[in-house]
Coordinates of C-alpha atoms and ligand atoms in Angstrom, one line a residue:
X1 CA 54.5 -89.4 73.8
X2 CA 57.2 -86.8 73.2
X3 CA 58.6 -84.5 70.0
X4 CA 62.2 -85.1 71.4
X5 CA 65.3 -86.7 69.5
X6 CA 67.2 -87.2 71.7
X7 CA 66.2 -90.7 72.7
X8 CA 66.3 -92.7 70.0
X9 CA 67.9 -90.5 67.5
X10 CA 71.3 -90.4 70.0
X11 CA 73.1 -92.9 71.4
X12 CA 72.9 -96.7 70.0
X13 CA 72.6 -98.0 73.8
X14 CA 69.8 -95.9 74.6
X15 CA 67.6 -96.6 71.5
X16 CA 68.2 -100.4 72.2
X17 CA 67.1 -99.8 75.7
X18 CA 64.3 -97.5 74.8
X19 CA 63.0 -100.7 72.3
X20 CA 63.5 -103.3 75.1
X21 CA 61.4 -100.9 77.8
X22 CA 58.4 -101.0 75.1
X23 CA 59.0 -104.7 74.3
X24 CA 59.2 -106.2 78.1
X25 CA 56.5 -103.1 79.5
X26 CA 54.2 -103.0 76.9
X27 CA 53.9 -99.3 77.7
X28 CA 53.3 -97.2 74.3
X29 CA 56.1 -94.8 73.0
X30 CA 54.1 -92.4 70.9
X31 CA 57.1 -90.7 68.9
X32 CA 55.7 -89.8 65.6
X33 CA 56.5 -86.2 66.3
X34 CA 60.2 -86.8 66.1
X35 CA 60.7 -87.2 62.6
X36 CA 58.6 -84.9 60.1
X37 CA 56.8 -83.5 63.4
X38 CA 52.9 -84.3 61.7
X39 CA 53.7 -86.0 58.9
X40 CA 53.2 -89.8 59.0
X41 CA 56.8 -91.0 58.1
X42 CA 57.5 -93.5 61.0
X43 CA 54.0 -94.5 60.9
X44 CA 54.4 -95.1 57.1
X45 CA 57.4 -97.0 57.6
X46 CA 55.8 -99.7 60.4
X47 CA 53.3 -99.9 58.3
X48 CA 55.2 -100.9 55.2
X49 CA 57.3 -103.5 57.0
X50 CA 54.1 -104.7 59.0
X51 CA 53.0 -105.9 55.6
X52 CA 56.1 -107.5 54.8
X53 CA 58.0 -104.7 52.9
X54 CA 61.7 -104.2 53.3
X55 CA 63.1 -101.0 53.2
X56 CA 66.4 -100.2 50.8
X57 CA 67.2 -96.5 51.3
X58 CA 66.2 -93.5 52.1
X59 CA 66.3 -89.8 51.2
X60 CA 65.3 -86.7 51.7
X61 CA 64.6 -82.9 53.1
X62 CA 64.0 -84.0 57.4
X63 CA 64.5 -80.3 58.8
X64 CA 61.3 -77.7 58.7
X65 CA 63.6 -74.9 59.8
X66 CA 66.9 -75.4 57.1
X67 CA 63.8 -76.1 53.9
X68 CA 62.3 -72.7 55.4
X69 CA 65.6 -71.1 55.6
X70 CA 66.7 -72.3 52.0
X71 CA 63.2 -70.9 50.7
X72 CA 63.4 -67.6 51.5
X73 CA 67.2 -67.1 51.1
X74 CA 67.6 -65.3 48.0
X75 CA 71.5 -64.3 48.1
X76 CA 70.8 -61.1 49.2
X77 CA 69.5 -60.2 52.6
X78 CA 72.0 -61.6 55.5
X79 CA 71.2 -65.3 55.7
X80 CA 71.2 -64.7 59.7
X81 CA 68.4 -62.6 59.6
X82 CA 66.2 -65.3 58.2
X83 CA 67.4 -67.8 61.0
X84 CA 66.3 -65.4 63.6
X85 CA 63.0 -65.3 62.1
X86 CA 63.0 -69.0 61.7
X87 CA 63.8 -69.3 65.9
X88 CA 61.2 -66.8 66.2
X89 CA 58.4 -68.8 64.2
X90 CA 59.2 -72.0 66.3
X91 CA 60.6 -73.6 63.2
X92 CA 64.0 -73.7 65.1
X93 CA 65.2 -76.0 67.9
X94 CA 65.7 -73.5 71.3
X95 CA 69.1 -73.4 70.3
X96 CA 69.3 -72.8 66.5
X97 CA 72.9 -74.4 66.3
X98 CA 71.3 -78.0 66.5
X99 CA 69.6 -77.3 63.2
X100 CA 72.5 -75.5 61.7
X101 CA 75.1 -78.1 62.4
X102 CA 73.0 -81.1 60.9
X103 CA 72.7 -82.9 64.2
X104 CA 68.9 -82.2 64.6
X105 CA 68.7 -83.8 60.9
X106 CA 70.9 -86.5 61.9
X107 CA 69.2 -87.4 64.5
X108 CA 65.8 -87.8 62.5
X109 CA 67.9 -90.3 59.7
X110 CA 69.0 -92.2 62.7
X111 CA 65.4 -92.6 64.2
X112 CA 64.0 -93.8 60.8
X113 CA 67.0 -96.0 59.7
X114 CA 66.5 -97.7 63.0
X115 CA 63.0 -97.7 62.7
X116 CA 63.8 -100.1 59.6
X117 CA 65.7 -102.4 61.7
X118 CA 69.3 -101.7 61.0
X119 CA 71.5 -100.8 64.4
X120 CA 72.7 -97.7 63.1
X121 CA 75.4 -95.3 64.9
X122 CA 75.3 -91.8 65.4
X123 CA 78.9 -91.9 64.1
X124 CA 78.3 -93.6 60.9
X125 CA 76.2 -90.8 59.6
X126 CA 78.9 -88.4 58.0
X127 CA 77.5 -84.7 59.1
X128 CA 78.3 -81.7 56.9
X129 CA 77.5 -78.9 59.2
X130 CA 77.0 -75.5 58.3
X131 CA 78.0 -74.1 61.5
X132 CA 81.6 -71.9 61.2
X133 CA 84.2 -72.6 64.8
X134 CA 83.5 -69.1 65.5
X135 CA 79.5 -69.8 65.7
X136 CA 80.0 -73.0 67.5
X137 CA 82.4 -71.7 70.4
X138 CA 79.6 -68.9 71.5
X139 CA 77.4 -69.2 74.6
X140 CA 74.1 -70.4 74.4
X141 CA 73.2 -66.5 75.1
X142 CA 75.6 -65.0 72.5
X143 CA 74.1 -67.1 70.0
X144 CA 71.9 -64.3 68.2
X145 CA 74.3 -61.9 68.5
X146 CA 76.8 -64.0 66.3
X147 CA 74.6 -65.7 63.7
X148 CA 76.2 -63.5 61.0
X149 CA 79.4 -65.4 60.8
X150 CA 77.2 -67.7 58.9
X151 CA 76.2 -64.7 56.2
X152 CA 79.2 -64.6 54.4
X153 CA 80.1 -68.5 53.7
X154 CA 76.4 -69.0 52.9
X155 CA 76.6 -66.2 50.1
X156 CA 79.3 -67.9 48.6
X157 CA 77.4 -71.5 48.5
X158 CA 74.3 -69.3 47.4
X159 CA 76.0 -67.8 44.2
X160 CA 77.6 -70.7 43.4
X161 CA 74.4 -72.5 42.9
X162 CA 72.7 -69.7 41.6
X163 CA 75.5 -69.5 38.7
X164 CA 75.1 -73.3 38.3
X165 CA 70.8 -72.8 37.6
X166 CA 70.8 -74.9 40.9
X167 CA 69.0 -74.6 44.2
X168 CA 70.6 -75.2 47.9
X169 CA 68.8 -78.3 50.1
X170 CA 69.9 -79.6 53.4
X171 CA 69.3 -83.4 52.6
X172 CA 69.7 -86.7 54.3
X173 CA 70.8 -89.7 52.7
X174 CA 70.6 -93.4 53.4
X175 CA 71.0 -96.6 51.5
X176 CA 70.9 -100.3 53.2
X177 CA 74.7 -101.2 53.4
X178 CA 75.9 -98.0 52.7
X179 CA 76.5 -94.8 53.7
X180 CA 74.7 -92.5 55.8
X181 CA 75.1 -88.4 55.0
X182 CA 73.9 -85.5 56.2
X183 CA 74.7 -81.8 54.4
X184 CA 73.9 -79.1 52.5
X185 CA 73.8 -79.7 48.3
X186 CA 73.3 -78.6 45.2
X187 CA 70.4 -80.1 43.4
X188 CA 69.3 -79.2 39.6
X189 CA 65.8 -76.6 39.9
X190 CA 63.7 -80.0 38.3
X191 CA 65.1 -82.5 40.8
X192 CA 62.1 -83.5 43.2
X193 CA 64.2 -82.6 46.1
X194 CA 64.0 -78.8 45.7
X195 CA 60.8 -79.3 45.3
X196 CA 58.2 -77.9 48.0
X197 CA 57.7 -74.7 50.1
X198 CA 57.8 -73.1 53.2
X199 CA 58.8 -75.7 56.1
X200 CA 58.3 -78.6 53.6
X201 CA 59.9 -82.0 54.4
X202 CA 59.9 -84.3 51.2
X203 CA 61.0 -87.9 52.3
X204 CA 61.6 -90.6 49.6
X205 CA 61.5 -94.1 50.7
X206 CA 62.3 -97.2 48.2
X207 CA 61.9 -100.2 49.2
X208 CA 60.8 -104.0 47.5
X209 CA 57.4 -102.8 46.8
X210 CA 58.1 -99.1 45.8
X211 CA 62.5 -99.8 43.8
X212 CA 62.0 -97.9 40.5
X213 CA 60.3 -95.2 41.9
X214 CA 60.0 -93.8 46.0
X215 CA 57.4 -93.5 48.0
X216 CA 57.3 -89.2 48.5
X217 CA 56.1 -88.2 51.8
X218 CA 56.1 -84.0 51.3
X219 CA 54.3 -81.7 53.9
X220 CA 54.8 -79.4 56.5
X221 CA 57.8 -80.5 58.9
X222 CA 58.4 -78.1 61.4
X223 CA 56.0 -75.3 63.7
X224 CA 53.8 -75.7 67.0
X225 CA 50.6 -77.0 65.1
X226 CA 51.6 -80.2 62.9
X227 CA 54.1 -81.1 66.1
X228 CA 51.0 -81.1 68.4
X229 CA 48.8 -82.4 65.8
X230 CA 51.4 -85.7 65.5
X231 CA 51.1 -85.9 69.6
X232 CA 47.6 -85.5 70.0
X233 CA 47.3 -88.4 67.1
X234 CA 49.5 -90.9 68.8
X235 CA 47.4 -89.7 72.3
X236 CA 44.4 -90.9 70.4
X237 CA 45.8 -93.8 68.7
X238 CA 46.9 -95.2 72.4
X239 CA 43.5 -94.1 73.7
X240 CA 41.8 -96.6 70.8
X241 CA 44.2 -99.3 72.0
X242 CA 46.4 -99.0 69.0
X243 CA 50.0 -100.5 69.5
X244 CA 52.1 -97.6 68.3
Ligands
LIG301 N1 59.6 -76.7 66.9 C1 59.2 -78.0 66.2 O1 58.7 -77.9 65.3 C2 59.2 -79.4 66.3 C3 60.1 -79.7 67.6 N2 60.3 -81.0 67.9 C4 61.1 -81.3 69.3 O2 60.1 -80.3 70.5 C5 61.3 -80.2 71.1 C6 60.3 -78.7 72.0 O3 60.9 -78.0 71.3 P1 60.0 -76.4 70.8 O4 58.7 -76.7 71.8 O5 60.2 -76.2 69.2 O6 61.1 -76.1 71.6 P2 60.6 -74.7 72.8 O7 61.7 -73.8 73.4 O8 59.6 -73.7 72.1 O9 59.4 -75.4 74.1 C7 60.5 -76.1 75.2 C8 59.2 -75.6 75.9 O10 59.9 -76.6 77.4 C9 60.1 -76.0 78.1 N3 61.5 -76.7 79.1 C10 62.8 -76.9 79.0 N4 63.3 -77.4 80.0 C11 62.0 -78.2 81.1 C12 62.4 -78.7 82.4 N5 63.5 -79.6 82.5 N6 60.8 -79.0 82.9 C13 60.1 -78.2 82.3 N7 59.9 -77.4 80.8 C14 60.9 -76.9 80.3 C15 60.7 -74.6 78.1 O11 60.6 -73.7 79.2 C16 59.7 -74.5 76.6 O12 58.6 -73.9 77.1 C17 62.4 -80.3 71.2 O13 62.7 -82.0 72.0 C18 62.3 -80.7 69.4 O14 63.3 -81.1 69.3 C19 60.1 -82.0 67.4 C20 59.3 -81.4 66.4 C21 59.1 -80.6 65.6
LIG302 N1 63.7 -78.0 64.2 C1 63.6 -79.2 63.6 C2 62.1 -79.3 63.9 C3 61.3 -80.4 64.0 O1 61.8 -81.4 64.2 C4 63.4 -78.8 62.2 O2 63.7 -77.8 62.0 O3 62.7 -79.4 61.7

């Protein structure tokens, strides 16, 4: 079992090597925690397909830390202060630029799309990073001091959304045969993707069965407890002889 997304969510060749090792060795590979922490997102995608359903599109909020940041941010207090709090709470990756750059969300989207059977390359996902070049360039031990580079651009994005009555959300989208995108978007306040609170992930899945209205999964998507629960679920499933 692992929560690390770099195995299945980075180079396509590595994802293929893992699938091949899984099939030829008969080994179990518990990856539930890689997307949505404790939420049954991968499990649901696999269950739908095992029943003959075909996945058409996936969209949603896949970052618990960015969800939390965008729920907390009020356009007044510095965004960088909230990033430090999210890091302290264990919501961000050890280097919060992994989240802020959209790389963590790209990895999760790749894991989901690949789980639908589509061999998507990392370069096929367009990613709009929130990390300004000045912050991207600093070494890891200087990141926390340099986070203030986020404050002015985020304040401007927030003000623009506030004037339009919208909400900022960091959204991942993929459609079969179409584009895959990850980035900050302004959504109407009553948009389903604006809903939720705290670290909530919210993922909509369109398929043959759920063609008009998507199947939606929502709940906390980051933090030690929910992530550990997903790892434990996989361990118990393996012990019970279930094929993951
Ligand atoms: N924090 C969260 O909500 C979630 C995290 N994940 C994934 O879980 C993994 C760990 O993330 P966190 O627990 O948040 O990070 P963390 O920084 O809190 O914990 C990582 C731990 O690994 C240890 N470590 C690092 N390199 C090591 C090595 N070579 N050998 C042994 N130990 C080593 C570190 O000392 C640290 O204790 C990441 O891949 C992350 O993407 C996945 C889902 C949710
Ligand atoms: N840093 C990640 C943790 C879970 O994968 C996130 O913010 O979602």
